[in-house]
PDB file of C-alpha atoms in Angstrom:
ATOM      1  CA  MET A   6      46.876 113.767 166.846  1.00 46.00           C
ATOM      2  CA  THR A   7      47.002 113.961 163.049  1.00 50.00           C
ATOM      3  CA  HIS A   8      50.810 114.315 163.082  1.00 47.00           C
ATOM      4  CA  SER A   9      51.085 111.301 165.386  1.00 51.00           C
ATOM      5  CA  VAL A  10      49.026 109.157 162.991  1.00 47.00           C
ATOM      6  CA  GLU A  11      51.076 110.389 160.024  1.00 56.00           C
ATOM      7  CA  ARG A  12      54.317 109.537 161.817  1.00 58.00           C
ATOM      8  CA  GLN A  13      52.984 106.073 162.637  1.00 58.00           C
ATOM      9  CA  ASP A  14      51.915 105.530 158.998  1.00 70.00           C
ATOM     10  CA  THR A  15      55.342 106.688 157.810  1.00 75.00           C
ATOM     11  CA  ALA A  16      57.069 104.314 160.240  1.00 80.00           C
ATOM     12  CA  ILE A  17      54.976 101.395 158.974  1.00 82.00           C
ATOM     13  CA  GLN A  18      55.666 102.331 155.358  1.00 85.00           C
ATOM     14  CA  ASN A  19      59.395 102.539 156.105  1.00 87.00           C
ATOM     15  CA  GLN A  20      59.246  99.100 157.737  1.00 90.00           C
ATOM     16  CA  VAL A  21      57.417  97.668 154.700  1.00 90.00           C
ATOM     17  CA  LEU A  22      59.983  99.119 152.291  1.00 91.00           C
ATOM     18  CA  ALA A  23      62.928  98.007 154.440  1.00 92.00           C
ATOM     19  CA  THR A  24      61.543  94.462 154.599  1.00 93.00           C
ATOM     20  CA  CYS A  25      60.888  94.363 150.851  1.00 93.00           C
ATOM     21  CA  LEU A  26      64.388  95.649 150.086  1.00 93.00           C
ATOM     22  CA  LEU A  27      66.029  93.165 152.452  1.00 93.00           C
ATOM     23  CA  ALA A  28      64.140  90.265 150.870  1.00 93.00           C
ATOM     24  CA  GLY A  29      65.025  91.532 147.402  1.00 93.00           C
ATOM     25  CA  ARG A  30      68.713  91.980 148.210  1.00 93.00           C
ATOM     26  CA  ILE A  31      68.992  88.460 149.657  1.00 92.00           C
ATOM     27  CA  MET A  32      67.329  87.012 146.569  1.00 92.00           C
ATOM     28  CA  ILE A  33      69.490  88.935 144.081  1.00 92.00           C
ATOM     29  CA  GLU A  34      72.674  88.052 145.987  1.00 89.00           C
ATOM     30  CA  GLY A  35      71.477  84.430 145.928  1.00 87.00           C
ATOM     31  CA  GLY A  36      71.160  84.428 142.144  1.00 86.00           C
ATOM     32  CA  SER A  37      67.410  84.831 141.687  1.00 88.00           C
ATOM     33  CA  GLU A  38      65.940  86.230 138.478  1.00 89.00           C
ATOM     34  CA  MET A  39      64.929  89.908 138.600  1.00 89.00           C
ATOM     35  CA  TYR A  40      61.268  89.277 137.809  1.00 89.00           C
ATOM     36  CA  ARG A  41      61.020  86.833 140.743  1.00 92.00           C
ATOM     37  CA  VAL A  42      62.655  89.360 143.048  1.00 92.00           C
ATOM     38  CA  GLU A  43      60.222  92.087 142.010  1.00 92.00           C
ATOM     39  CA  ASP A  44      57.254  89.722 142.348  1.00 93.00           C
ATOM     40  CA  THR A  45      58.262  88.675 145.874  1.00 93.00           C
ATOM     41  CA  MET A  46      58.857  92.269 146.955  1.00 93.00           C
ATOM     42  CA  ARG A  47      55.456  93.353 145.597  1.00 93.00           C
ATOM     43  CA  ARG A  48      53.695  90.443 147.303  1.00 93.00           C
ATOM     44  CA  ILE A  49      55.258  91.341 150.647  1.00 93.00           C
ATOM     45  CA  ALA A  50      54.158  94.963 150.219  1.00 92.00           C
ATOM     46  CA  VAL A  51      50.605  94.025 149.197  1.00 92.00           C
ATOM     47  CA  ASN A  52      50.259  91.610 152.123  1.00 91.00           C
ATOM     48  CA  ALA A  53      51.567  94.348 154.441  1.00 90.00           C
ATOM     49  CA  GLY A  54      48.764  96.666 153.290  1.00 88.00           C
ATOM     50  CA  GLU A  55      50.736  98.771 150.798  1.00 87.00           C
ATOM     51  CA  PRO A  56      49.448  97.749 147.343  1.00 86.00           C
ATOM     52  CA  GLN A  57      50.801 100.895 145.662  1.00 87.00           C
ATOM     53  CA  THR A  58      54.462  99.983 146.206  1.00 88.00           C
ATOM     54  CA  LEU A  59      56.766 100.614 143.249  1.00 89.00           C
ATOM     55  CA  VAL A  60      59.782  98.320 142.820  1.00 91.00           C
ATOM     56  CA  PHE A  61      62.732  98.537 140.454  1.00 90.00           C
ATOM     57  CA  THR A  62      65.599  96.026 140.456  1.00 90.00           C
ATOM     58  CA  THR A  63      68.974  95.921 138.719  1.00 87.00           C
ATOM     59  CA  PRO A  64      71.929  93.570 139.231  1.00 86.00           C
ATOM     60  CA  THR A  65      73.710  96.310 141.210  1.00 87.00           C
ATOM     61  CA  GLY A  66      70.875  97.853 143.230  1.00 88.00           C
ATOM     62  CA  ILE A  67      67.204  97.776 144.128  1.00 92.00           C
ATOM     63  CA  PHE A  68      64.761 100.625 144.647  1.00 91.00           C
ATOM     64  CA  ALA A  69      61.348 100.774 146.268  1.00 90.00           C
ATOM     65  CA  SER A  70      58.850 103.495 147.051  1.00 90.00           C
ATOM     66  CA  ILE A  71      55.185 103.909 147.793  1.00 86.00           C
ATOM     67  CA  GLU A  72      53.191 105.735 145.167  1.00 84.00           C
ATOM     68  CA  ASN A  73      52.422 109.395 145.962  1.00 80.00           C
ATOM     69  CA  GLN A  74      54.931 109.409 148.820  1.00 78.00           C
ATOM     70  CA  PRO A  75      57.881 111.817 148.784  1.00 78.00           C
ATOM     71  CA  TYR A  76      60.626 109.316 149.558  1.00 79.00           C
ATOM     72  CA  ILE A  77      62.324 106.289 148.053  1.00 85.00           C
ATOM     73  CA  GLN A  78      64.597 103.655 149.556  1.00 87.00           C
ATOM     74  CA  GLU A  79      67.433 101.841 147.803  1.00 90.00           C
ATOM     75  CA  ARG A  80      69.914  99.104 148.624  1.00 90.00           C
ATOM     76  CA  PRO A  81      73.151  98.363 146.766  1.00 89.00           C
ATOM     77  CA  ILE A  82      73.971  94.819 145.684  1.00 87.00           C
ATOM     78  CA  SER A  83      77.599  94.260 146.649  1.00 81.00           C
ATOM     79  CA  LYS A  84      78.005  90.575 145.813  1.00 80.00           C
ATOM     80  CA  ARG A  85      76.335  87.905 143.740  1.00 79.00           C
ATOM     81  CA  SER A  86      76.532  84.158 143.919  1.00 78.00           C
ATOM     82  CA  ILE A  87      74.308  81.131 143.516  1.00 77.00           C
ATOM     83  CA  ASP A  88      72.533  80.231 146.752  1.00 79.00           C
ATOM     84  CA  MET A  89      69.143  78.767 145.914  1.00 84.00           C
ATOM     85  CA  GLU A  90      68.680  77.737 149.548  1.00 86.00           C
ATOM     86  CA  LYS A  91      68.489  81.413 150.551  1.00 88.00           C
ATOM     87  CA  VAL A  92      66.174  82.248 147.660  1.00 90.00           C
ATOM     88  CA  THR A  93      63.877  79.371 148.602  1.00 91.00           C
ATOM     89  CA  ARG A  94      63.925  80.412 152.255  1.00 92.00           C
ATOM     90  CA  VAL A  95      62.925  84.001 151.378  1.00 93.00           C
ATOM     91  CA  ASN A  96      60.029  82.645 149.315  1.00 92.00           C
ATOM     92  CA  GLN A  97      58.942  80.405 152.206  1.00 93.00           C
ATOM     93  CA  LEU A  98      59.014  83.345 154.621  1.00 93.00           C
ATOM     94  CA  SER A  99      57.038  85.444 152.125  1.00 93.00           C
ATOM     95  CA  ARG A 100      54.397  82.722 151.859  1.00 93.00           C
ATOM     96  CA  SER A 101      54.196  82.432 155.652  1.00 92.00           C
ATOM     97  CA  PHE A 102      53.676  86.186 155.833  1.00 93.00           C
ATOM     98  CA  ALA A 103      50.950  86.025 153.172  1.00 91.00           C
ATOM     99  CA  ALA A 104      49.210  83.248 155.137  1.00 91.00           C
ATOM    100  CA  ASP A 105      49.299  85.406 158.327  1.00 89.00           C
ATOM    101  CA  GLN A 106      51.507  82.854 160.082  1.00 93.00           C
ATOM    102  CA  ILE A 107      54.016  85.609 160.881  1.00 91.00           C
ATOM    103  CA  ASP A 108      53.680  89.384 161.068  1.00 91.00           C
ATOM    104  CA  LEU A 109      55.838  92.047 159.410  1.00 90.00           C
ATOM    105  CA  ASP A 110      58.239  92.391 162.350  1.00 91.00           C
ATOM    106  CA  GLU A 111      58.762  88.623 162.499  1.00 93.00           C
ATOM    107  CA  LEU A 112      59.322  88.507 158.745  1.00 92.00           C
ATOM    108  CA  HIS A 113      61.911  91.288 158.961  1.00 93.00           C
ATOM    109  CA  ALA A 114      63.693  89.601 161.888  1.00 93.00           C
ATOM    110  CA  ALA A 115      63.712  86.233 160.071  1.00 93.00           C
ATOM    111  CA  LEU A 116      65.171  87.869 156.950  1.00 93.00           C
ATOM    112  CA  ILE A 117      67.937  89.520 159.001  1.00 92.00           C
ATOM    113  CA  LYS A 118      68.757  86.159 160.595  1.00 92.00           C
ATOM    114  CA  LEU A 119      68.790  84.462 157.187  1.00 90.00           C
ATOM    115  CA  ASP A 120      71.048  87.176 155.772  1.00 88.00           C
ATOM    116  CA  GLN A 121      73.568  86.911 158.611  1.00 86.00           C
ATOM    117  CA  ASN A 122      73.661  83.127 158.990  1.00 80.00           C
ATOM    118  CA  THR A 123      74.628  81.649 155.663  1.00 68.00           C
ATOM    119  CA  PRO A 124      75.275  77.911 155.887  1.00 66.00           C
ATOM    120  CA  PHE A 125      78.229  76.875 153.736  1.00 71.00           C
ATOM    121  CA  PHE A 126      79.437  73.415 152.899  1.00 75.00           C
ATOM    122  CA  PRO A 127      83.064  72.667 153.830  1.00 82.00           C
ATOM    123  CA  ILE A 128      85.602  73.508 151.120  1.00 84.00           C
ATOM    124  CA  TRP A 129      86.617  69.876 150.597  1.00 87.00           C
ATOM    125  CA  LEU A 130      82.995  68.983 149.821  1.00 86.00           C
ATOM    126  CA  GLN A 131      82.689  71.932 147.424  1.00 85.00           C
ATOM    127  CA  VAL A 132      85.844  70.771 145.597  1.00 86.00           C
ATOM    128  CA  VAL A 133      84.535  67.191 145.377  1.00 89.00           C
ATOM    129  CA  SER A 134      81.228  68.550 144.048  1.00 89.00           C
ATOM    130  CA  ALA A 135      83.081  70.588 141.410  1.00 87.00           C
ATOM    131  CA  ALA A 136      84.854  67.394 140.348  1.00 88.00           C
ATOM    132  CA  VAL A 137      81.574  65.489 140.015  1.00 89.00           C
ATOM    133  CA  VAL A 138      79.916  68.322 138.091  1.00 88.00           C
ATOM    134  CA  SER A 139      82.918  68.524 135.762  1.00 85.00           C
ATOM    135  CA  MET A 140      82.613  64.817 134.980  1.00 85.00           C
ATOM    136  CA  THR A 141      78.920  65.059 134.231  1.00 85.00           C
ATOM    137  CA  LEU A 142      79.431  68.123 132.036  1.00 82.00           C
ATOM    138  CA  MET A 143      82.142  66.287 130.108  1.00 80.00           C
ATOM    139  CA  VAL A 144      79.664  63.474 129.429  1.00 78.00           C
ATOM    140  CA  LEU A 145      77.059  66.039 128.380  1.00 79.00           C
ATOM    141  CA  PHE A 146      79.375  67.865 125.964  1.00 76.00           C
ATOM    142  CA  ALA A 147      81.076  64.730 124.587  1.00 72.00           C
ATOM    143  CA  GLN A 148      77.699  62.928 124.352  1.00 75.00           C
ATOM    144  CA  GLN A 149      79.309  59.668 125.396  1.00 73.00           C
ATOM    145  CA  TYR A 150      80.631  57.972 128.522  1.00 72.00           C
ATOM    146  CA  ASP A 151      84.371  58.217 128.070  1.00 71.00           C
ATOM    147  CA  TRP A 152      85.579  56.401 131.176  1.00 75.00           C
ATOM    148  CA  ILE A 153      89.208  57.280 130.455  1.00 75.00           C
ATOM    149  CA  ASP A 154      88.642  61.056 130.278  1.00 78.00           C
ATOM    150  CA  MET A 155      86.249  61.254 133.237  1.00 83.00           C
ATOM    151  CA  PRO A 156      88.960  61.240 135.947  1.00 83.00           C
ATOM    152  CA  LEU A 157      90.919  63.944 134.068  1.00 85.00           C
ATOM    153  CA  ALA A 158      87.776  66.073 133.751  1.00 85.00           C
ATOM    154  CA  ALA A 159      87.137  65.640 137.490  1.00 87.00           C
ATOM    155  CA  ALA A 160      90.706  66.615 138.398  1.00 87.00           C
ATOM    156  CA  VAL A 161      90.674  69.630 136.067  1.00 87.00           C
ATOM    157  CA  GLY A 162      87.335  70.888 137.424  1.00 88.00           C
ATOM    158  CA  ALA A 163      88.374  70.397 141.048  1.00 90.00           C
ATOM    159  CA  LEU A 164      91.696  72.171 140.505  1.00 89.00           C
ATOM    160  CA  GLY A 165      90.075  75.107 138.711  1.00 89.00           C
ATOM    161  CA  PHE A 166      87.475  75.494 141.459  1.00 89.00           C
ATOM    162  CA  LEU A 167      90.145  75.317 144.176  1.00 90.00           C
ATOM    163  CA  VAL A 168      92.183  78.051 142.436  1.00 88.00           C
ATOM    164  CA  ASP A 169      89.027  80.179 142.190  1.00 89.00           C
ATOM    165  CA  ILE A 170      88.351  79.808 145.937  1.00 86.00           C
ATOM    166  CA  LYS A 171      91.937  80.530 146.984  1.00 88.00           C
ATOM    167  CA  VAL A 172      92.395  83.560 144.701  1.00 88.00           C
ATOM    168  CA  ASN A 173      89.005  84.965 145.725  1.00 84.00           C
ATOM    169  CA  ALA A 174      90.038  84.743 149.388  1.00 80.00           C
ATOM    170  CA  VAL A 175      93.160  86.806 148.656  1.00 84.00           C
ATOM    171  CA  THR A 176      91.878  89.409 146.181  1.00 81.00           C
ATOM    172  CA  ASN A 177      88.116  89.426 146.850  1.00 70.00           C
ATOM    173  CA  ILE A 178      87.691  90.450 143.189  1.00 73.00           C
ATOM    174  CA  ARG A 179      85.424  87.890 141.606  1.00 75.00           C
ATOM    175  CA  PHE A 180      86.493  88.573 138.019  1.00 80.00           C
ATOM    176  CA  ILE A 181      90.165  87.846 138.762  1.00 84.00           C
ATOM    177  CA  SER A 182      89.464  84.653 140.689  1.00 85.00           C
ATOM    178  CA  GLU A 183      87.134  83.345 137.968  1.00 85.00           C
ATOM    179  CA  LEU A 184      89.585  84.309 135.217  1.00 88.00           C
ATOM    180  CA  LEU A 185      92.482  82.509 136.910  1.00 87.00           C
ATOM    181  CA  GLY A 186      90.291  79.493 137.712  1.00 87.00           C
ATOM    182  CA  ALA A 187      89.209  79.279 134.065  1.00 88.00           C
ATOM    183  CA  LEU A 188      92.832  79.706 132.936  1.00 90.00           C
ATOM    184  CA  VAL A 189      93.904  76.798 135.167  1.00 88.00           C
ATOM    185  CA  VAL A 190      91.054  74.655 133.815  1.00 87.00           C
ATOM    186  CA  GLY A 191      92.028  75.417 130.209  1.00 86.00           C
ATOM    187  CA  LEU A 192      95.766  74.905 130.708  1.00 89.00           C
ATOM    188  CA  THR A 193      95.336  71.727 132.754  1.00 86.00           C
ATOM    189  CA  ALA A 194      92.931  70.228 130.203  1.00 82.00           C
ATOM    190  CA  TRP A 195      95.263  71.185 127.354  1.00 85.00           C
ATOM    191  CA  LEU A 196      98.256  69.697 129.193  1.00 87.00           C
ATOM    192  CA  GLY A 197      96.321  66.497 129.867  1.00 81.00           C
ATOM    193  CA  VAL A 198      95.487  66.132 126.183  1.00 79.00           C
ATOM    194  CA  ARG A 199      99.090  66.911 125.116  1.00 83.00           C
ATOM    195  CA  LEU A 200     100.439  64.291 127.504  1.00 80.00           C
ATOM    196  CA  GLY A 201      97.974  61.728 126.171  1.00 76.00           C
ATOM    197  CA  LEU A 202      96.106  61.380 129.467  1.00 71.00           C
TER     198      LEU A 202
END
């Protein structure tokens, strides 16, 4: 009977750690700050009845264990981007769990669903958004509304973002795609200035 209870406790602890690590991985991959990730993971553990959970996060991996237990779980972080919608959704699920609106199994299932179903905007809308952001950043850096340079800034930003997307689809190495996108932005802006545009 004692072994059965211990196995059940271990299974629950494993489920708590797995849920914490999944929430943490989604948040880190979505661009959340490390202290927020650790805070959310600890809150999930405390609300699941494991207040002695130890959490350690890095940009490339997360670790969690329960104090005085002989095992630790870790998850690698394979990609990073900016997806505040996912981060916000993890926080909402964590709050629902804390308010006893969902149980641990439902939280884990909802996190798996969130992780697998990432809504993306169409590429054309992302490119248009990059153009708009580039215009607003030009106004911010120039500290004036230069109506002549705004279309060039929009075109340069959109082109650089499009190169980044296309190269990333081919190489899947983020550094190379960002480097080439930045190179296109710099060269296109320089060319526009040289041509008097």
